[in-house]
CSV table of C-alpha atoms in Angstrom, one decimal:
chain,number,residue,atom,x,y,z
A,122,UNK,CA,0.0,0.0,0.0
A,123,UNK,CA,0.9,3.3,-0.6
A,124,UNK,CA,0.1,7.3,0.5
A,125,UNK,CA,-1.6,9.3,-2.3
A,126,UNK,CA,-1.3,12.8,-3.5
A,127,UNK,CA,-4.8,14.1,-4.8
A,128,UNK,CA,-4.0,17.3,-6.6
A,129,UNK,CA,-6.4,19.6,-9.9
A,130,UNK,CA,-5.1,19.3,-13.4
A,131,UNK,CA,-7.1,21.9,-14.8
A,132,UNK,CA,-8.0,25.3,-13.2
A,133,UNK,CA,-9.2,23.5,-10.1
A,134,UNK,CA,-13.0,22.9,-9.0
A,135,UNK,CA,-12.5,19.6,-10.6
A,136,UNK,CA,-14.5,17.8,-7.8
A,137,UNK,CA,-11.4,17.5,-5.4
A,138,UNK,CA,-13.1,17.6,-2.6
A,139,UNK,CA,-15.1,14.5,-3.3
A,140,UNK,CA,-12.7,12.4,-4.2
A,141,UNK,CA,-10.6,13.2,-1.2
A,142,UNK,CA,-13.9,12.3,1.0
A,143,UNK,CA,-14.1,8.9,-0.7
A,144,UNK,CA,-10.5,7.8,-0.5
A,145,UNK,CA,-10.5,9.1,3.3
A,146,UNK,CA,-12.6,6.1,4.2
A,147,UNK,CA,-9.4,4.1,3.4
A,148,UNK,CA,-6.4,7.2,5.1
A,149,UNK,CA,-5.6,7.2,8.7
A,150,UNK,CA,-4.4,11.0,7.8
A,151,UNK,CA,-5.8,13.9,5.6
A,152,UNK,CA,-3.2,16.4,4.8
A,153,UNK,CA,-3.8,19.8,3.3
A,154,UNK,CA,-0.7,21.1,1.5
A,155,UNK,CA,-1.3,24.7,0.0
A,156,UNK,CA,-3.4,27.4,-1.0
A,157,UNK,CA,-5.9,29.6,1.2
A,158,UNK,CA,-9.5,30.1,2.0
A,159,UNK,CA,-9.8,31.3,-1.5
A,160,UNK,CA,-9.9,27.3,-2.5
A,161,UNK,CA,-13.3,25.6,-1.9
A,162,UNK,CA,-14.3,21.7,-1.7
A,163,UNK,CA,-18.2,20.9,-1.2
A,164,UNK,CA,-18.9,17.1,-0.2
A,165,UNK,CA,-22.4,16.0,-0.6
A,166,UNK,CA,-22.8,13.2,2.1
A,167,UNK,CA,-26.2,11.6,2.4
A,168,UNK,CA,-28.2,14.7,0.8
A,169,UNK,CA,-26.3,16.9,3.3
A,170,UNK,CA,-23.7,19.5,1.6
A,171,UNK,CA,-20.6,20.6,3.5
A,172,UNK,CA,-18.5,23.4,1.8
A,173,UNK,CA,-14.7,23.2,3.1
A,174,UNK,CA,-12.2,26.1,2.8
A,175,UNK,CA,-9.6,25.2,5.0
A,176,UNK,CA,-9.9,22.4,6.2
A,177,UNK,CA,-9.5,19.4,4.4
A,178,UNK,CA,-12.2,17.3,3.0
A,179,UNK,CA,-11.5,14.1,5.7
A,180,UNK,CA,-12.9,16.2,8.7
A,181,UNK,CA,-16.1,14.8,7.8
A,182,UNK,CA,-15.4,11.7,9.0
A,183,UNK,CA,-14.6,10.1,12.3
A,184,UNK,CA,-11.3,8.8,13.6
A,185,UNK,CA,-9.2,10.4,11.0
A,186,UNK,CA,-6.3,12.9,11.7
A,187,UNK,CA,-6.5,16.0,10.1
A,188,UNK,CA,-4.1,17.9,9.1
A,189,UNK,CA,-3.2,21.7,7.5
A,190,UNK,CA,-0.3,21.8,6.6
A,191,UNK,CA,2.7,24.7,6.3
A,192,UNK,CA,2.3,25.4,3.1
A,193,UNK,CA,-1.1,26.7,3.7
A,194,UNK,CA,-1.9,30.0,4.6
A,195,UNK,CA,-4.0,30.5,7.6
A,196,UNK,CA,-6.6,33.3,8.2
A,197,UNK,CA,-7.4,31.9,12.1
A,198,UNK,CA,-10.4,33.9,11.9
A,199,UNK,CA,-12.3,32.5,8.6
A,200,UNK,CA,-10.5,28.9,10.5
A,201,UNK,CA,-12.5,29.3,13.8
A,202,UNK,CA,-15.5,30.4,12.1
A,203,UNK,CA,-15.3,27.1,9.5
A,204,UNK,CA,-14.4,24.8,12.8
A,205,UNK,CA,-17.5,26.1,14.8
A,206,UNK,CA,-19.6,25.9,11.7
A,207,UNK,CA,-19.0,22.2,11.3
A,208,UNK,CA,-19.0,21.7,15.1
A,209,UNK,CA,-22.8,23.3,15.0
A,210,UNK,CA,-24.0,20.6,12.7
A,211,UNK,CA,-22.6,17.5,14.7
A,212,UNK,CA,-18.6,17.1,13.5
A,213,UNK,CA,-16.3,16.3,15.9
A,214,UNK,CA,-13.9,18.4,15.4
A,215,UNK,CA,-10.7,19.2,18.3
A,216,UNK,CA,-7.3,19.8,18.5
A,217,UNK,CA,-7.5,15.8,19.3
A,218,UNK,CA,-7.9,15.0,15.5
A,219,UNK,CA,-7.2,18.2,14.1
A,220,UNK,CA,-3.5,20.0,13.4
A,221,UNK,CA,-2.2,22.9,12.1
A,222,UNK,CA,1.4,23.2,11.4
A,223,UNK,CA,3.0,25.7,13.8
A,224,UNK,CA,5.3,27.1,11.2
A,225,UNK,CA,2.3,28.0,8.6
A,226,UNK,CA,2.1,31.6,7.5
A,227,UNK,CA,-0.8,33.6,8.9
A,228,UNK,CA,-3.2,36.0,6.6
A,229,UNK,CA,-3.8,39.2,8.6
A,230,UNK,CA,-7.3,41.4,8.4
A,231,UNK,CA,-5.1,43.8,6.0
A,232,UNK,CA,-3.8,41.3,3.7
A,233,UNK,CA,-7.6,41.1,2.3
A,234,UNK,CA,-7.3,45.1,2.3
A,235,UNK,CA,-4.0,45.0,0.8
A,236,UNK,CA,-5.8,42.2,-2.0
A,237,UNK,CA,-9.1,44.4,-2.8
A,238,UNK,CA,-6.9,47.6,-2.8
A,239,UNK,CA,-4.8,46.2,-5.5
A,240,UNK,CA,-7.4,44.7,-7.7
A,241,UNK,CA,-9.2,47.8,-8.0
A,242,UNK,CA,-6.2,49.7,-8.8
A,243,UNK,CA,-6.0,46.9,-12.1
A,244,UNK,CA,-8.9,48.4,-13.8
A,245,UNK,CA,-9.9,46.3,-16.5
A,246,UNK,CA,-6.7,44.6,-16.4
A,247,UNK,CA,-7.3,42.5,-13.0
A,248,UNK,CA,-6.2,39.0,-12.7
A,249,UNK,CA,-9.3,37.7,-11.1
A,250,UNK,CA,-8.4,37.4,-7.7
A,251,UNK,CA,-10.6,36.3,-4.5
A,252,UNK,CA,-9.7,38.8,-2.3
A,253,UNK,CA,-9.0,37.3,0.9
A,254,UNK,CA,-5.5,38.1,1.1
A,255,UNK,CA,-3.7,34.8,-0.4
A,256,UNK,CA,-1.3,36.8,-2.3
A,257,UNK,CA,0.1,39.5,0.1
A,258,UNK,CA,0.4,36.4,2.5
A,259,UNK,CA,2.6,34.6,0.5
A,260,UNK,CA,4.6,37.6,-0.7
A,261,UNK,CA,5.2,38.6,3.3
A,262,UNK,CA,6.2,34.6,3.9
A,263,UNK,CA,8.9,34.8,0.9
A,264,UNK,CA,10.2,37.8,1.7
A,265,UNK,CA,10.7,36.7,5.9
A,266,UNK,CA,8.5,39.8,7.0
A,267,UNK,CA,5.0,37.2,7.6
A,268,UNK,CA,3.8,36.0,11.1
A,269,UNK,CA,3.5,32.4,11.3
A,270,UNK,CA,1.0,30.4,13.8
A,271,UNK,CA,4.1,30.0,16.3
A,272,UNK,CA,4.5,33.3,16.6
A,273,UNK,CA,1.3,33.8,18.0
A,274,UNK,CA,2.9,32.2,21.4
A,275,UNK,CA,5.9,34.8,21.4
A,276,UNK,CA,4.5,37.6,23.2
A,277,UNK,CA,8.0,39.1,23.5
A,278,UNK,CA,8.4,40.1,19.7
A,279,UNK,CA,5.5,40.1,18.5
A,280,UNK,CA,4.6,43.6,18.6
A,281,UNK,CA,8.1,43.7,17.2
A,282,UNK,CA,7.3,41.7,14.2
A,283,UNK,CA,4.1,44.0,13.7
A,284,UNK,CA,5.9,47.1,13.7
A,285,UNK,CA,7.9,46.1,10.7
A,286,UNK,CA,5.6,44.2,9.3
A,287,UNK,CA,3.8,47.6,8.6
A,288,UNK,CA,6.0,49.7,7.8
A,289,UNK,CA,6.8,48.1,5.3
A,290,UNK,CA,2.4,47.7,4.4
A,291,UNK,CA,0.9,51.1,5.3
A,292,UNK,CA,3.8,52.3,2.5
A,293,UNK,CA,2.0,50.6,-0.1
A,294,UNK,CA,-1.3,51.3,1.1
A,295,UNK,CA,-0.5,55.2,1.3
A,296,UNK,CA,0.5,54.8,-2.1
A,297,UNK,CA,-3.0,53.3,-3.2
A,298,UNK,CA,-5.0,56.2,-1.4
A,299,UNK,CA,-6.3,53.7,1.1
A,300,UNK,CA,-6.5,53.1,4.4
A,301,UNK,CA,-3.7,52.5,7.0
A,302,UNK,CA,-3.6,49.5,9.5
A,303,UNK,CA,-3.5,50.7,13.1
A,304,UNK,CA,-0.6,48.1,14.8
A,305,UNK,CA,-2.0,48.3,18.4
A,306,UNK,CA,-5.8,46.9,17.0
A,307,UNK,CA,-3.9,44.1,15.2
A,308,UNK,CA,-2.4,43.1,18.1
A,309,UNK,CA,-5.1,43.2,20.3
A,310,UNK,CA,-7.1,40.7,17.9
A,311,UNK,CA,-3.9,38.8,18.0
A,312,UNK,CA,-3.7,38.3,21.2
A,313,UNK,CA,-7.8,37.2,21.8
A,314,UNK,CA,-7.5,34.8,19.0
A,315,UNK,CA,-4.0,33.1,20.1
A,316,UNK,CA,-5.6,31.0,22.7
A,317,UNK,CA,-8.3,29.5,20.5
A,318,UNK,CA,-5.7,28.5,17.6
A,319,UNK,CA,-2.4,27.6,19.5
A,320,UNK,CA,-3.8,24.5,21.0
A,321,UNK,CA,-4.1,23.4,17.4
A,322,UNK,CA,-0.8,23.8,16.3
A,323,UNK,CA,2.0,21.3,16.3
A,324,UNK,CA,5.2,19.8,14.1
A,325,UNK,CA,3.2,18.6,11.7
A,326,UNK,CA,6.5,17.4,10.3
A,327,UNK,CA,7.2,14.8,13.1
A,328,UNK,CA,3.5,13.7,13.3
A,329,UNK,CA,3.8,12.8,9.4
A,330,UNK,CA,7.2,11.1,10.3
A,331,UNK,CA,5.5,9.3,13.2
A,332,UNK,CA,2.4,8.3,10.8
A,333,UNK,CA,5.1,7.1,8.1
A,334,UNK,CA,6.8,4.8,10.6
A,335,UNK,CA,3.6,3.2,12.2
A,336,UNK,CA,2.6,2.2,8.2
A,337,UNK,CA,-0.4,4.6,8.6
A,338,UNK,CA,-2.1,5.4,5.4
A,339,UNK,CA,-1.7,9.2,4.7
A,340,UNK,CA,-3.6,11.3,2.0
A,341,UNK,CA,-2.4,14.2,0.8
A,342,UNK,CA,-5.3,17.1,-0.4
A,343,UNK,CA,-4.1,20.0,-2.6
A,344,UNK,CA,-6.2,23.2,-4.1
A,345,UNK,CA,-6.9,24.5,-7.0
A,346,UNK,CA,-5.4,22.8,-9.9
A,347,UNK,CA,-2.3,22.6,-12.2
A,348,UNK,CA,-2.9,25.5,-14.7
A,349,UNK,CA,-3.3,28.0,-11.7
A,350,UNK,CA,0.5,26.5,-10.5
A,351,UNK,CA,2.2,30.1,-9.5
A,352,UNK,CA,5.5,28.4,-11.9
A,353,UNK,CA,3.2,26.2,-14.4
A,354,UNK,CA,0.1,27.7,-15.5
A,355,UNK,CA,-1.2,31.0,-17.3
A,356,UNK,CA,1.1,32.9,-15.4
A,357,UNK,CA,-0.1,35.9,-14.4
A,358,UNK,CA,-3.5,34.8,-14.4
A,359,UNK,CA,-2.7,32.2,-11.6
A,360,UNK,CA,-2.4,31.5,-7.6
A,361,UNK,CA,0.2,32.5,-5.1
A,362,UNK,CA,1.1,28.9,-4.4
A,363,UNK,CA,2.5,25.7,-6.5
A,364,UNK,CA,-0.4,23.8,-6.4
A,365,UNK,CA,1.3,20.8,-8.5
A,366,UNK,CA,2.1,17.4,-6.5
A,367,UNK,CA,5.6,18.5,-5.6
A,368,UNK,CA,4.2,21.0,-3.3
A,369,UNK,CA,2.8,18.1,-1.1
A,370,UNK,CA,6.3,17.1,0.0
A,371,UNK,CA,7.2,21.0,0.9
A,372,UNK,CA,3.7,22.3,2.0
A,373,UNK,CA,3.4,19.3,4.5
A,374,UNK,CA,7.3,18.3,5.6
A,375,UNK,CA,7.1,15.3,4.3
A,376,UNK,CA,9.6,13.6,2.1
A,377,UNK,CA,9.0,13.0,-1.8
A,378,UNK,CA,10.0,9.4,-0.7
A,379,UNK,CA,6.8,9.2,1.8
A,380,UNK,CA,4.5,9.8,-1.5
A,381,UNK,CA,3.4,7.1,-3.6
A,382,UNK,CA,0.6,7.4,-6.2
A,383,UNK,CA,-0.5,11.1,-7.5
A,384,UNK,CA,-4.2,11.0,-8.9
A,385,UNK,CA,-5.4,13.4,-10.7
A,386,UNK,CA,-8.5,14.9,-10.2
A,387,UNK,CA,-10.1,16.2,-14.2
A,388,UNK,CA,-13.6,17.6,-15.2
A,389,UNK,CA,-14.9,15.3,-18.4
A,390,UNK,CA,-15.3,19.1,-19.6
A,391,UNK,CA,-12.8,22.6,-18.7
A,392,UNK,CA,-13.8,25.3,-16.8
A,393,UNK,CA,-12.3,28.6,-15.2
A,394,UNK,CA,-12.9,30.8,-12.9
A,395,UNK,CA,-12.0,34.7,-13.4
A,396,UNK,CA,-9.5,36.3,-15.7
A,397,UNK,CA,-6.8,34.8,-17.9
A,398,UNK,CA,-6.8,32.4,-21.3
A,399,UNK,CA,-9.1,30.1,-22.2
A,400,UNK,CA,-8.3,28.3,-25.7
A,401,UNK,CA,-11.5,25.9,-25.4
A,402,UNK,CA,-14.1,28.4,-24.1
A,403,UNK,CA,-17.3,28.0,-24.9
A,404,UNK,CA,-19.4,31.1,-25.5
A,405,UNK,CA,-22.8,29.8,-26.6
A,406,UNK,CA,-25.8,27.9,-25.8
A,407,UNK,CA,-23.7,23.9,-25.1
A,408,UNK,CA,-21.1,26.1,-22.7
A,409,UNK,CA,-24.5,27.8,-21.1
A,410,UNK,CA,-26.1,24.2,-20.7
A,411,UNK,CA,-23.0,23.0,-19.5
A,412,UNK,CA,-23.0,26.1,-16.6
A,413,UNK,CA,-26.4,25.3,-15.8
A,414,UNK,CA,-26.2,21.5,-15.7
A,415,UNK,CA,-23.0,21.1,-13.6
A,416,UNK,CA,-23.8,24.3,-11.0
A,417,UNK,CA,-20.8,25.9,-12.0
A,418,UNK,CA,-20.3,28.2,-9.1
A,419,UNK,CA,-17.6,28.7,-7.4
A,420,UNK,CA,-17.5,26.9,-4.3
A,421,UNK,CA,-15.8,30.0,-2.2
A,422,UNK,CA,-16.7,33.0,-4.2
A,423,UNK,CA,-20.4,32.3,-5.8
A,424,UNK,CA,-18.9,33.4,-9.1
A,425,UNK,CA,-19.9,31.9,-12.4
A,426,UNK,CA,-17.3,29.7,-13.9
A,427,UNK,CA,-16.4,29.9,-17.9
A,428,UNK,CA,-17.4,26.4,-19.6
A,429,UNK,CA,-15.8,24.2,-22.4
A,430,UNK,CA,-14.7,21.6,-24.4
A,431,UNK,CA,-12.3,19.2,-23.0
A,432,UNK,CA,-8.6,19.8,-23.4
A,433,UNK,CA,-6.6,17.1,-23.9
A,434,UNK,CA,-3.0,18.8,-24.4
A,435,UNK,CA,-3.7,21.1,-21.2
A,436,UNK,CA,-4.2,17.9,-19.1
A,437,UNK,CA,-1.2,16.2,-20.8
A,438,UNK,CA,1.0,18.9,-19.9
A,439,UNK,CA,-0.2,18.4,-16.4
A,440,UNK,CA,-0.2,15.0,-15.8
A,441,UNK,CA,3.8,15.5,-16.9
A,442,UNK,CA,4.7,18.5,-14.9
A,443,UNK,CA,2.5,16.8,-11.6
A,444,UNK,CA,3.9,13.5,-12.2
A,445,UNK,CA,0.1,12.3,-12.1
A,446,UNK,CA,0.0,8.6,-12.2
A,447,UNK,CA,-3.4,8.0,-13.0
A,448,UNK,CA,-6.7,10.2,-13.4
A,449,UNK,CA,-10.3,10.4,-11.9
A,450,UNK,CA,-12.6,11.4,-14.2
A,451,UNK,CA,-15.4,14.1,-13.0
A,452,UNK,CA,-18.9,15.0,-14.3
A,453,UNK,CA,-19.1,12.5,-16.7
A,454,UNK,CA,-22.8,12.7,-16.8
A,455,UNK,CA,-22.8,16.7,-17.7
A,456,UNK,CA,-22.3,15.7,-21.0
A,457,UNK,CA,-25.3,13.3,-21.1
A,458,UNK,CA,-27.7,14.4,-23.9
A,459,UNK,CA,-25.3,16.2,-26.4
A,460,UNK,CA,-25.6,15.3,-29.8
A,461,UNK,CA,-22.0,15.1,-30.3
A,462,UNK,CA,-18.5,16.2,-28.4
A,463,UNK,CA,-15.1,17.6,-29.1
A,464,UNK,CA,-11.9,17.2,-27.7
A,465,UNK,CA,-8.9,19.5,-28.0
A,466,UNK,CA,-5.7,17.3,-29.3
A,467,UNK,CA,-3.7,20.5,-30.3
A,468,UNK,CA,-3.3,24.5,-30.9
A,469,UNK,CA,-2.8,26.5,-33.8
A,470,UNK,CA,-0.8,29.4,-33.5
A,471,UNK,CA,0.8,32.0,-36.3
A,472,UNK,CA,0.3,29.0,-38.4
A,473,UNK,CA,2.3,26.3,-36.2
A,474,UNK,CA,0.8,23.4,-35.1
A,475,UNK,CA,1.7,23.1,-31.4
A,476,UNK,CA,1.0,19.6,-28.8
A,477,UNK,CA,1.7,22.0,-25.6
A,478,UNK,CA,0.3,24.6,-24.1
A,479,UNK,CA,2.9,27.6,-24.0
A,480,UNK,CA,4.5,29.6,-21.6
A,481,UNK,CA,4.4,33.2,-22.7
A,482,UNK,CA,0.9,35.2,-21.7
A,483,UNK,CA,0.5,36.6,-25.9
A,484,UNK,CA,0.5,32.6,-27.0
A,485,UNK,CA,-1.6,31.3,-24.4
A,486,UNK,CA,-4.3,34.2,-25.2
A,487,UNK,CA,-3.7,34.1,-29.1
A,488,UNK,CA,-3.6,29.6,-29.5
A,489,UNK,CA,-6.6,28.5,-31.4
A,490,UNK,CA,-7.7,25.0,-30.4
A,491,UNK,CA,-8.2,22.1,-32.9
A,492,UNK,CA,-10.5,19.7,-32.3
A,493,UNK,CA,-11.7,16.2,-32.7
A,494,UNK,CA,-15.0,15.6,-32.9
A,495,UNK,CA,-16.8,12.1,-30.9
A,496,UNK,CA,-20.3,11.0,-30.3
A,497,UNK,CA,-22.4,11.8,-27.7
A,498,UNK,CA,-24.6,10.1,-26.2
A,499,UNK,CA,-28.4,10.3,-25.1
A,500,UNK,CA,-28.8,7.5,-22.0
A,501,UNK,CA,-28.7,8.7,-18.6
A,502,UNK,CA,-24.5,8.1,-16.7
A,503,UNK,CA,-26.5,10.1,-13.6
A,504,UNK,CA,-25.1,7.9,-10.3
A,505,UNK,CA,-23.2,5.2,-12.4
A,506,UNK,CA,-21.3,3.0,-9.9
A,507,UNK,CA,-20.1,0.3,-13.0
A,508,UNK,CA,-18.7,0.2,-16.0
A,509,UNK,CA,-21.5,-1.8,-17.3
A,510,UNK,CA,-23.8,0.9,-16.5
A,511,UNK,CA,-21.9,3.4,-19.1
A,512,UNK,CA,-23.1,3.6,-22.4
A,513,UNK,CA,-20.6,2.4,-24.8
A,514,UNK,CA,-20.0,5.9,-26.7
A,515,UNK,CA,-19.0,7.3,-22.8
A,516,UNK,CA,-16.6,4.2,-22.9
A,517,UNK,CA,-15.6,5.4,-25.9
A,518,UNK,CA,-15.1,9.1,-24.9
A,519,UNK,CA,-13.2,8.0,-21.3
A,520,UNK,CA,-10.5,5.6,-23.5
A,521,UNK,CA,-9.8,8.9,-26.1
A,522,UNK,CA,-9.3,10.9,-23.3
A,523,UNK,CA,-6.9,7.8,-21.6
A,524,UNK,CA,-4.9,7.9,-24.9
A,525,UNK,CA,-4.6,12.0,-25.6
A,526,UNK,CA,-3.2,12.5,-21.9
A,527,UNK,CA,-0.9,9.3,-21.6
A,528,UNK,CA,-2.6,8.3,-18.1
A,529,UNK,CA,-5.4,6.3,-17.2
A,530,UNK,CA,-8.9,6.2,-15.6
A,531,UNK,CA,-8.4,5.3,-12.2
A,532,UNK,CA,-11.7,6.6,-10.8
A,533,UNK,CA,-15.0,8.2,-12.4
A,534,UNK,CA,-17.2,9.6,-10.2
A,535,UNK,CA,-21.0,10.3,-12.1
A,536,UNK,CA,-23.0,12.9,-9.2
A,537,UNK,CA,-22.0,14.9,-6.0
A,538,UNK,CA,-22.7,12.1,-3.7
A,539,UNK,CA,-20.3,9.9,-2.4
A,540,UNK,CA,-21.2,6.0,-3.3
A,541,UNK,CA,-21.4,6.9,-6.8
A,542,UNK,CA,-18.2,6.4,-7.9
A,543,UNK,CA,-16.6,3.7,-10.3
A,544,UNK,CA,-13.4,2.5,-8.9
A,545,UNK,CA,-11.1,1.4,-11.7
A,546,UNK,CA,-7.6,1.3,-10.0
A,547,UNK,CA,-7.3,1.5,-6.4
A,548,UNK,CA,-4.4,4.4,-6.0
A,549,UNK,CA,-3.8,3.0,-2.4
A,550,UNK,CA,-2.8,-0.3,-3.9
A,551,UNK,CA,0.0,2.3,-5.5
């Protein structure tokens, strides 16, 4: 048996978070690696719906540990208001079974301010952000000016830290025309929310080393998804994080050697949310129908997401730069009912045929995507749990996609709820 790495290959909201729910009947630990509360993950459990932002999707259920790793950044107040939003409708949830990493970065009330502020300064030009402060968080954690959950605990410097902390921030915010952060209020929240989050933090490291030795069964949950990776994907229009598999060894302290089998996680169609490229957008009545028949809303935000065709060099690329070993398939019965289907298996581009997706923010907005064309079907894959259940042209369609990405169907899940799933490959089994 092995641990597993669930990670997007798209631009997230690929159905991550139930996925992660399903395989967490078979972990002993649920580890989330990076990203924010701008990432969200709704389970559907028995009619009930449970929308996750920080914490990861195991929480759910009982007598699993879980886990938020370092390379997550924190807001402790959106965290305490998720915790005793679960707690309210009957999870257990305690610093028994659940840890935060002691040396994660913290996003502070003005990081949102600092977020907003800069948006609205883009104009027309914004890169589609949520926000709630992701980026200024990770950009004081790189450049060793952030608070981290420890340093809640260190009452000796940590009006020290502030002080520089905003120097350097009301600067930027004088510069915008907004607001400046008054230190001593910061502190004061600081210090009344300390108590309720430093009996959930811990090494996180050691407890994964400790988990590793006793053979226990750890899954690793990443956000977002491979074209939003802050080095991969359509740079600018991306996160602050790396949110390829890579980024489960660093965001969590573990080892590359402590994970196994990477899965991961695709829509049977593409969507986005917010600004940046697009090649297989649909701007018509199937990308409409495909909106309205998948609830594509963002989890987090409520925003609309941007529908399309499937593309097939997108999630090749990002099977090869995750190291994904094998895929599970989302939303396969979105597509019921269409008449017919394309797949993108390559870009045009100044007259070049291209089988990648390219770096440089004029080619990713100028590629044109070719297509090949498959038929639909009209039968019902609603709740599937077999393969015997799938009409033969969705067979069809799932091996096309198995060939154009180089990896194969290891899971397809066919609704929101949890038992309808079709387990091809178990990625425990490695």
């Amino acid at each position: 048996m092995t641990n597993v790495a669930v990670v997007g290959s798209q631009w997230g909201d690929e159905g991550k978070g139930k996925i992660v729910d399903w395989l967490s009947e078979r972990a002993d630990v649920v580890v989330r690696f990076q990203g924010g509360h701008n990432a969200g993950h709704t389970l559907v459990i028995d009619g009930e719906v449970y929308a996750l932002s920080l914490l990861p999707s195991g929480v759910v259920r009982k007598g699993k540990l879980s886990i938020i790793g370092n390379g997550v950044v924190i807001d402790p107040w959106a965290l305490l208001k998720e915790i005793d939003e679960l707690c309210a409708r009957g999870v257990e949830l305690s610093p028994d079974n659940l840890k935060i990493a002691d040396n994660a970065a913290l996003i502070l009330p003005f990081h949102g301010q600092i977020d907003r502020a800069r948006e609205e300064a883009r104009g027309a030009a914004k890169i589609g952000t949520t926000g709630r402060g992701i980026g200024p968080a990770y950009e004081d954690k790189v450049a060793r000016r952030g608070l981290r959950v420890c340093d809640l605990g260190d009452e000796e410097h940590l009006s020290e830290r502030i002080e520089s902390l905003l120097f350097h921030h009301n600067a930027g915010l004088r510069g915008l025309g907004a607001a400046e952060i008054d230190g001593r209020d910061l502190i004061e929240k600081l210090r009344e929310i300390a108590p309720r989050i430093l009996p959930y933090a811990d090494r996180v490291w050691a407890l994964l080393d400790d988990a590793r030795r006793k053979n226990k069964y750890i899954l690793f949950e990443g956000a977002q998804g491979a074209m939003l990776d802050v080095d991969h994907g359509t740079y600018p229009f991306v996160t602050s994080s790396n949110t390829v598999s890579g980024q489960a060894a660093v965001g969590s302290g573990t080892g590359m050697s402590g994970i196994g089998y990477v899965l991961g996680i695709t829509k049977a169609y593409t969507t986005r949310v917010g600004s940046g490229p697009f090649p297989t957008e649909l701007d018509d009545e199937i990308g409409r129908t495909l909106g309205e028949k998948g609830r594509e809303f963002g989890t987090v935000t409520g925003r609309p997401r941007r529908c399309g065709w499937f593309d097939g060099v997108m999630v090749r690329q990002a099977i090869k730069v995750s190291g994904i070993t094998g895929i599970a398939l989302t939303k396969l019965d979105i597509l019921d009912g269409l008449e017919e289907l394309k797949i993108c298996t390559g870009y045009r581009l100044n007259g070049e045929i291209l089988n990648y997706f390219p770096a440089g923010i004029s080619a990713q907005a100028g590629v044109e995507p070719i297509y090949e064309t498959l038929e639909g079907w009209q039968e019902s894959t609603y709740g599937a749990r077999s393969w015997g259940d799938l009409p033969a042209t969705a067979i069809k369609y799932i091996r096309r996609i198995e060939e154009l990405i180089e990896a194969p169907v290891a899971m397809l899940s066919t609704s929101p709820e949890r038992d309808d799933t079709i387990l091809v490959n178990d990625p425990f089994a490695g």
